[in-house]
mmCIF file of C-alpha atoms and ligand atoms in Angstrom:
data_model
loop_
_atom_site.group_PDB
_atom_site.id
_atom_site.type_symbol
_atom_site.label_atom_id
_atom_site.label_comp_id
_atom_site.label_asym_id
_atom_site.label_seq_id
_atom_site.Cartn_x
_atom_site.Cartn_y
_atom_site.Cartn_z
ATOM 1 C CA MET A 1 -19.303 14.369 37.408
ATOM 2 C CA THR A 2 -17.082 15.425 40.277
ATOM 3 C CA PRO A 3 -13.671 15.684 39.671
ATOM 4 C CA ASP A 4 -12.755 12.433 41.148
ATOM 5 C CA ARG A 5 -15.341 10.812 39.016
ATOM 6 C CA ALA A 6 -13.854 13.106 35.538
ATOM 7 C CA ARG A 7 -10.300 12.377 36.389
ATOM 8 C CA ALA A 8 -11.235 8.158 36.147
ATOM 9 C CA ALA A 9 -12.950 8.990 33.440
ATOM 10 C CA ARG A 10 -9.821 10.249 31.538
ATOM 11 C CA ASP A 11 -7.342 7.966 33.243
ATOM 12 C CA LEU A 12 -10.256 4.863 31.769
ATOM 13 C CA LEU A 13 -9.630 6.790 28.448
ATOM 14 C CA ASP A 14 -5.946 7.156 28.752
ATOM 15 C CA PHE A 15 -5.742 3.444 29.311
ATOM 16 C CA TYR A 16 -8.252 2.328 26.354
ATOM 17 C CA ALA A 17 -6.194 4.984 23.699
ATOM 18 C CA GLU A 18 -2.547 3.328 24.615
ATOM 19 C CA ALA A 19 -4.206 -0.328 23.909
ATOM 20 C CA GLY A 20 -5.561 0.876 20.390
ATOM 21 C CA VAL A 21 -9.530 1.442 21.693
ATOM 22 C CA ASP A 22 -9.565 5.021 19.961
ATOM 23 C CA ALA A 23 -12.951 4.605 18.770
ATOM 24 C CA LEU A 24 -16.223 5.160 20.299
ATOM 25 C CA VAL A 25 -18.598 2.169 18.589
ATOM 26 C CA ALA A 26 -21.904 2.372 20.473
ATOM 27 C CA GLU A 27 -23.049 3.172 24.059
ATOM 28 C CA ALA A 28 -24.314 0.025 25.370
ATOM 29 C CA PRO A 29 -22.617 -3.183 24.536
ATOM 30 C CA GLY A 30 -24.288 -4.999 21.664
ATOM 31 C CA ASP A 31 -24.042 -7.922 19.379
ATOM 32 C CA ARG A 32 -22.207 -6.482 16.730
ATOM 33 C CA LEU A 33 -22.006 -10.088 14.397
ATOM 34 C CA ALA A 34 -25.742 -10.540 15.605
ATOM 35 C CA THR A 35 -26.518 -7.460 13.762
ATOM 36 C CA ALA A 36 -23.981 -7.844 11.132
ATOM 37 C CA HIS A 37 -25.473 -11.031 9.790
ATOM 38 C CA ALA A 38 -29.264 -10.438 10.248
ATOM 39 C CA ASP A 39 -29.499 -9.086 6.451
ATOM 40 C CA ALA A 40 -33.012 -7.249 7.040
ATOM 41 C CA ALA A 41 -34.429 -5.467 9.317
ATOM 42 C CA PRO A 42 -32.635 -5.892 13.216
ATOM 43 C CA ALA A 43 -34.535 -8.350 14.814
ATOM 44 C CA ALA A 44 -37.254 -7.006 17.608
ATOM 45 C CA ASP A 45 -35.047 -7.887 20.308
ATOM 46 C CA VAL A 46 -31.011 -6.205 18.949
ATOM 47 C CA ALA A 47 -30.669 -2.659 19.093
ATOM 48 C CA PRO A 48 -30.149 -0.582 16.312
ATOM 49 C CA VAL A 49 -25.879 0.061 16.525
ATOM 50 C CA PRO A 50 -26.031 3.619 16.570
ATOM 51 C CA GLN A 51 -23.518 5.608 14.317
ATOM 52 C CA ARG A 52 -20.483 6.275 16.243
ATOM 53 C CA GLN A 53 -19.137 9.304 18.330
ATOM 54 C CA PRO A 54 -15.922 10.380 18.667
ATOM 55 C CA LEU A 55 -15.343 10.534 22.640
ATOM 56 C CA ALA A 56 -14.304 13.855 24.084
ATOM 57 C CA HIS A 57 -10.696 12.535 25.439
ATOM 58 C CA VAL A 58 -9.292 10.657 22.795
ATOM 59 C CA GLN A 59 -8.275 11.746 19.359
ATOM 60 C CA LEU A 60 -10.373 10.823 16.669
ATOM 61 C CA SER A 61 -11.072 9.873 12.731
ATOM 62 C CA VAL A 62 -13.651 7.863 12.373
ATOM 63 C CA SER A 63 -16.433 7.156 10.019
ATOM 64 C CA ALA A 64 -20.413 7.435 10.330
ATOM 65 C CA ALA A 65 -20.298 4.873 8.065
ATOM 66 C CA PRO A 66 -23.134 1.922 8.888
ATOM 67 C CA LEU A 67 -20.690 -0.877 10.780
ATOM 68 C CA ALA A 68 -20.642 -2.867 7.411
ATOM 69 C CA ARG A 69 -20.571 -6.919 7.254
ATOM 70 C CA PRO A 70 -16.551 -7.863 8.025
ATOM 71 C CA PRO A 71 -15.341 -9.289 4.755
ATOM 72 C CA VAL A 72 -14.280 -13.071 5.069
ATOM 73 C CA ALA A 73 -10.302 -12.784 4.474
ATOM 74 C CA PRO A 74 -8.805 -16.091 2.195
ATOM 75 C CA ALA A 75 -7.109 -19.083 4.101
ATOM 76 C CA PRO A 76 -3.201 -17.574 4.582
ATOM 77 C CA ASP A 77 -1.962 -20.016 2.271
ATOM 78 C CA VAL A 78 -4.614 -18.905 -0.615
ATOM 79 C CA ALA A 79 -3.550 -15.036 0.151
ATOM 80 C CA VAL A 80 -0.274 -15.530 -0.223
ATOM 81 C CA ILE A 81 -0.396 -17.163 -3.637
ATOM 82 C CA ALA A 82 -2.673 -14.325 -4.785
ATOM 83 C CA ALA A 83 -0.171 -12.084 -3.117
ATOM 84 C CA ARG A 84 2.512 -13.441 -5.235
ATOM 85 C CA GLU A 85 1.050 -12.991 -8.376
ATOM 86 C CA ALA A 86 -0.661 -9.805 -7.983
ATOM 87 C CA ALA A 87 2.764 -8.799 -6.636
ATOM 88 C CA ARG A 88 4.495 -10.693 -9.863
ATOM 89 C CA SER A 89 2.232 -8.533 -12.225
ATOM 90 C CA ALA A 90 2.870 -5.556 -11.070
ATOM 91 C CA ALA A 91 5.860 -3.570 -13.374
ATOM 92 C CA SER A 92 5.915 -0.153 -11.471
ATOM 93 C CA LEU A 93 5.941 0.695 -8.084
ATOM 94 C CA GLY A 94 2.395 3.242 -8.947
ATOM 95 C CA GLU A 95 1.561 -0.924 -10.380
ATOM 96 C CA LEU A 96 2.387 -2.384 -7.221
ATOM 97 C CA ARG A 97 0.657 0.774 -4.630
ATOM 98 C CA THR A 98 -2.522 -0.123 -7.192
ATOM 99 C CA MET A 99 -2.863 -3.856 -6.779
ATOM 100 C CA LEU A 100 -1.985 -3.608 -2.867
ATOM 101 C CA GLU A 101 -5.044 -1.083 -2.810
ATOM 102 C CA LYS A 102 -7.602 -3.694 -4.024
ATOM 103 C CA PHE A 103 -5.452 -6.650 -2.736
ATOM 104 C CA GLU A 104 -8.191 -8.402 -0.269
ATOM 105 C CA GLY A 105 -6.080 -11.322 0.665
ATOM 106 C CA CYS A 106 -5.023 -9.392 3.858
ATOM 107 C CA ALA A 107 -7.815 -8.990 6.560
ATOM 108 C CA LEU A 108 -5.523 -5.690 8.018
ATOM 109 C CA ARG A 109 -7.207 -3.581 5.354
ATOM 110 C CA THR A 110 -10.637 -3.742 7.079
ATOM 111 C CA THR A 111 -9.194 -2.134 10.456
ATOM 112 C CA ALA A 112 -6.605 0.444 8.747
ATOM 113 C CA LYS A 113 -7.810 3.456 7.730
ATOM 114 C CA GLN A 114 -5.513 3.603 4.294
ATOM 115 C CA LEU A 115 -2.586 2.045 2.740
ATOM 116 C CA VAL A 116 0.469 3.450 4.057
ATOM 117 C CA PHE A 117 2.923 2.474 0.821
ATOM 118 C CA ALA A 118 6.262 3.688 1.151
ATOM 119 C CA ASP A 119 7.735 8.005 1.341
ATOM 120 C CA GLY A 120 11.010 8.955 -0.241
ATOM 121 C CA ASN A 121 12.983 9.073 -3.486
ATOM 122 C CA PRO A 122 11.901 6.030 -5.375
ATOM 123 C CA GLN A 123 15.677 6.818 -7.108
ATOM 124 C CA SER A 124 17.735 6.259 -3.961
ATOM 125 C CA ARG A 125 20.279 4.424 -3.306
ATOM 126 C CA VAL A 126 19.560 3.115 -0.265
ATOM 127 C CA MET A 127 15.965 1.682 0.661
ATOM 128 C CA PHE A 128 15.263 1.323 4.499
ATOM 129 C CA VAL A 129 12.213 -1.136 5.945
ATOM 130 C CA GLY A 130 10.567 -1.541 9.079
ATOM 131 C CA GLU A 131 7.311 -3.160 10.247
ATOM 132 C CA ALA A 132 4.249 -1.896 9.768
ATOM 133 C CA PRO A 133 2.842 1.591 10.571
ATOM 134 C CA GLY A 134 1.493 2.708 13.403
ATOM 135 C CA ARG A 135 -1.458 5.263 14.770
ATOM 136 C CA GLU A 136 0.256 8.602 12.792
ATOM 137 C CA GLU A 137 1.286 6.351 9.830
ATOM 138 C CA ASP A 138 -2.174 5.374 9.857
ATOM 139 C CA LEU A 139 -3.895 8.924 9.517
ATOM 140 C CA GLU A 140 -1.407 10.222 7.108
ATOM 141 C CA GLY A 141 -0.622 7.689 5.069
ATOM 142 C CA LEU A 142 3.059 8.245 5.006
ATOM 143 C CA PRO A 143 5.735 5.629 6.747
ATOM 144 C CA PHE A 144 7.430 6.525 9.404
ATOM 145 C CA VAL A 145 5.518 9.903 10.489
ATOM 146 C CA GLY A 146 5.609 9.365 13.939
ATOM 147 C CA ARG A 147 7.983 9.581 16.984
ATOM 148 C CA SER A 148 10.035 6.572 15.462
ATOM 149 C CA GLY A 149 9.893 8.499 12.129
ATOM 150 C CA LYS A 150 11.568 11.549 13.684
ATOM 151 C CA LEU A 151 14.467 9.726 14.777
ATOM 152 C CA LEU A 152 14.587 8.075 12.014
ATOM 153 C CA ASP A 153 14.733 11.551 9.860
ATOM 154 C CA GLN A 154 17.360 12.020 12.179
ATOM 155 C CA MET A 155 18.926 9.254 12.286
ATOM 156 C CA ILE A 156 19.114 9.771 8.063
ATOM 157 C CA ALA A 157 19.913 13.375 8.422
ATOM 158 C CA ALA A 158 23.440 12.520 10.409
ATOM 159 C CA ILE A 159 24.767 10.302 7.485
ATOM 160 C CA GLY A 160 23.550 13.458 5.121
ATOM 161 C CA LEU A 161 20.548 11.497 3.711
ATOM 162 C CA ASP A 162 16.971 12.573 4.674
ATOM 163 C CA ARG A 163 13.558 11.505 2.324
ATOM 164 C CA THR A 164 14.572 13.114 -1.570
ATOM 165 C CA SER A 165 17.944 10.865 -1.073
ATOM 166 C CA ALA A 166 16.351 7.724 0.630
ATOM 167 C CA TYR A 167 12.873 5.396 0.413
ATOM 168 C CA ILE A 168 11.545 4.032 3.159
ATOM 169 C CA ALA A 169 8.906 1.559 3.165
ATOM 170 C CA ASN A 170 6.918 -1.246 5.828
ATOM 171 C CA ILE A 171 6.892 -4.779 5.836
ATOM 172 C CA ILE A 172 3.387 -4.627 6.544
ATOM 173 C CA PRO A 173 1.758 -2.069 4.751
ATOM 174 C CA TRP A 174 -1.911 -1.444 6.594
ATOM 175 C CA ARG A 175 -1.965 -0.037 10.600
ATOM 176 C CA PRO A 176 -2.394 -3.668 12.541
ATOM 177 C CA PRO A 177 -5.676 -2.551 14.727
ATOM 178 C CA GLY A 178 -3.644 -1.254 18.224
ATOM 179 C CA ASN A 179 -0.503 -1.390 17.038
ATOM 180 C CA ARG A 180 -0.416 -4.911 17.865
ATOM 181 C CA THR A 181 2.730 -7.341 16.700
ATOM 182 C CA PRO A 182 1.141 -8.682 13.169
ATOM 183 C CA THR A 183 0.725 -12.624 12.943
ATOM 184 C CA PRO A 184 3.112 -14.243 11.135
ATOM 185 C CA GLN A 185 0.634 -14.916 8.389
ATOM 186 C CA GLU A 186 0.630 -11.543 7.970
ATOM 187 C CA SER A 187 4.143 -10.557 7.625
ATOM 188 C CA GLN A 188 4.120 -13.971 4.777
ATOM 189 C CA ILE A 189 0.612 -12.544 2.854
ATOM 190 C CA CYS A 190 2.720 -8.861 2.532
ATOM 191 C CA LEU A 191 6.008 -10.917 1.967
ATOM 192 C CA PRO A 192 6.015 -10.569 -1.715
ATOM 193 C CA PHE A 193 4.618 -6.721 -1.810
ATOM 194 C CA ILE A 194 7.536 -6.024 0.150
ATOM 195 C CA GLN A 195 9.963 -8.226 -1.699
ATOM 196 C CA ARG A 196 8.446 -6.963 -5.721
ATOM 197 C CA GLN A 197 8.004 -3.071 -4.096
ATOM 198 C CA ILE A 198 12.952 -3.862 -3.205
ATOM 199 C CA GLU A 199 13.200 -5.504 -6.907
ATOM 200 C CA LEU A 200 11.390 -1.949 -8.562
ATOM 201 C CA VAL A 201 12.967 0.617 -6.290
ATOM 202 C CA ASN A 202 16.247 -1.392 -6.664
ATOM 203 C CA PRO A 203 18.636 0.130 -4.117
ATOM 204 C CA ASP A 204 22.487 -0.980 -4.321
ATOM 205 C CA ILE A 205 21.448 -0.767 -0.286
ATOM 206 C CA LEU A 206 19.082 -2.637 1.918
ATOM 207 C CA VAL A 207 18.711 -1.553 5.796
ATOM 208 C CA CYS A 208 16.128 -3.665 7.748
ATOM 209 C CA MET A 209 15.266 -1.577 10.611
ATOM 210 C CA GLY A 210 14.447 -4.080 13.767
ATOM 211 C CA ASN A 211 13.367 -7.921 14.371
ATOM 212 C CA PRO A 212 10.856 -8.623 12.119
ATOM 213 C CA ALA A 213 11.698 -6.186 9.238
ATOM 214 C CA THR A 214 15.944 -8.374 9.064
ATOM 215 C CA GLN A 215 14.059 -11.679 9.864
ATOM 216 C CA THR A 216 11.384 -11.347 7.280
ATOM 217 C CA LEU A 217 13.507 -10.314 4.532
ATOM 218 C CA LEU A 218 16.726 -11.520 5.386
ATOM 219 C CA GLY A 219 15.787 -15.120 6.515
ATOM 220 C CA VAL A 220 17.334 -14.865 9.377
ATOM 221 C CA LYS A 221 16.616 -16.249 13.162
ATOM 222 C CA ASP A 222 19.219 -14.438 15.182
ATOM 223 C CA GLY A 223 17.582 -11.989 17.313
ATOM 224 C CA ILE A 224 18.564 -8.214 16.030
ATOM 225 C CA LYS A 225 21.178 -7.330 18.852
ATOM 226 C CA ARG A 226 23.265 -10.474 17.100
ATOM 227 C CA THR A 227 22.532 -9.205 13.596
ATOM 228 C CA ARG A 228 23.193 -6.348 13.740
ATOM 229 C CA GLY A 229 25.494 -4.489 12.390
ATOM 230 C CA ARG A 230 26.052 -7.502 9.731
ATOM 231 C CA TRP A 231 26.405 -7.094 6.115
ATOM 232 C CA PHE A 232 24.585 -9.793 4.204
ATOM 233 C CA ASN A 233 23.849 -10.365 0.802
ATOM 234 C CA PHE A 234 20.053 -10.103 -0.836
ATOM 235 C CA HIS A 235 18.345 -11.171 -3.649
ATOM 236 C CA THR A 236 15.943 -8.733 -5.419
ATOM 237 C CA GLY A 237 14.210 -11.178 -7.965
ATOM 238 C CA THR A 238 16.836 -9.549 -10.810
ATOM 239 C CA ARG A 239 20.148 -9.274 -8.697
ATOM 240 C CA GLU A 240 21.709 -9.019 -5.715
ATOM 241 C CA ILE A 241 22.486 -6.203 -3.381
ATOM 242 C CA ARG A 242 24.204 -5.744 0.083
ATOM 243 C CA ALA A 243 21.553 -5.829 3.235
ATOM 244 C CA ILE A 244 22.432 -4.630 6.466
ATOM 245 C CA ALA A 245 19.933 -4.615 9.655
ATOM 246 C CA THR A 246 19.658 -2.255 12.468
ATOM 247 C CA PHE A 247 17.694 -1.277 15.571
ATOM 248 C CA HIS A 248 14.213 -0.127 14.811
ATOM 249 C CA PRO A 249 13.598 3.503 15.952
ATOM 250 C CA ALA A 250 10.914 2.961 17.955
ATOM 251 C CA TYR A 251 13.317 0.757 19.966
ATOM 252 C CA LEU A 252 16.050 3.100 20.692
ATOM 253 C CA LEU A 253 13.763 5.017 21.164
ATOM 254 C CA ARG A 254 12.765 2.822 24.703
ATOM 255 C CA SER A 255 16.909 2.336 24.918
ATOM 256 C CA PRO A 256 18.783 5.189 24.103
ATOM 257 C CA LEU A 257 21.762 3.626 25.302
ATOM 258 C CA ASP A 258 22.214 1.253 22.429
ATOM 259 C CA LYS A 259 21.882 4.892 19.690
ATOM 260 C CA ARG A 260 25.995 4.372 19.798
ATOM 261 C CA LEU A 261 25.057 1.194 18.372
ATOM 262 C CA ALA A 262 22.844 1.927 15.399
ATOM 263 C CA TRP A 263 25.805 5.058 14.847
ATOM 264 C CA ARG A 264 28.142 2.330 13.988
ATOM 265 C CA ASP A 265 25.805 0.735 11.821
ATOM 266 C CA LEU A 266 24.566 4.277 10.595
ATOM 267 C CA LEU A 267 28.477 5.077 9.623
ATOM 268 C CA ALA A 268 28.449 1.382 7.986
ATOM 269 C CA ILE A 269 25.813 2.227 6.144
ATOM 270 C CA ARG A 270 27.181 5.621 4.849
ATOM 271 C CA THR A 271 30.825 4.162 4.261
ATOM 272 C CA ALA A 272 29.086 1.559 1.468
ATOM 273 C CA LEU A 273 27.628 4.520 0.021
ATOM 274 C CA ASP A 274 30.275 6.762 -0.382
ATOM 275 C CA GLU A 275 32.806 3.629 -1.959
ATOM 276 C CA PRO A 276 33.074 3.619 -5.857
ATOM 277 C CA GLN A 277 30.550 1.585 -7.969
ATOM 278 C CA ALA A 278 31.114 -1.516 -9.392
HETATM 279 N N1 URA B 301 7.302 1.696 13.070
HETATM 280 C C1 URA B 301 7.107 1.388 11.848
HETATM 281 O O1 URA B 301 7.771 0.139 11.612
HETATM 282 N N2 URA B 301 6.691 1.675 10.742
HETATM 283 C C2 URA B 301 6.071 2.971 10.427
HETATM 284 O O2 URA B 301 5.799 3.330 10.142
HETATM 285 C C3 URA B 301 6.018 3.404 12.032
HETATM 286 C C4 URA B 301 6.343 2.758 13.149
#
């Protein structure tokens, strides 16, 4: 391959990786739906789907398993009811995690590599909630371990916290493909689980990071520039706690000037933690 063609190929692969396309399924395009629905041997005019091959320039972690027929997800309202029942029946964080692992109402589980449940100390007095895992989180099975996670670690360290004294989770526990924004239906389906997780962790302070977490958990319509720094009452199901909205670390990586506002929010969280407990 000439250097020009090699560079063009690398650029194209980078473009695909940025867009979330990080697996090569086959050498040539094919109608995978037709293949998936041909139960027996593939029809003569449908090429068999080759096993997945790693792309040289894109970091991959793909299974060599043959393509399975995608499961049919239930209608969103049915899934929300199922999610509420499953979440309510979990008596502990361990049970909630098991419920989520078995839950088939959210199609994101089929594209994610694994469930990203939580990290940190479930005895903590403060719980941070983000939106949804990204690529690194999907690979490691832990929230906020990528670039925005490193910033989150620095932010909480600035007020004397770390993952042994804070608890971290997301509204959505599976990576949306290509890091796309979760749909409102996906958020509503996952909401009962994060609500129950908050109830079981029972923190004194809930920190909603970014618009999706703030709007989904606190039920506000205003954008994060208006809501950040404001205290809200949040009913966990068993008691009223304080909740605060702040910028998402991923936003702060793009808009570092707003770190000074996030710093104010962090100081407010520290002050609230230092207040004598009732
Ligand atoms: N962004 C999130 O909202 N959550 C993560 O876990 C990682 C990035």
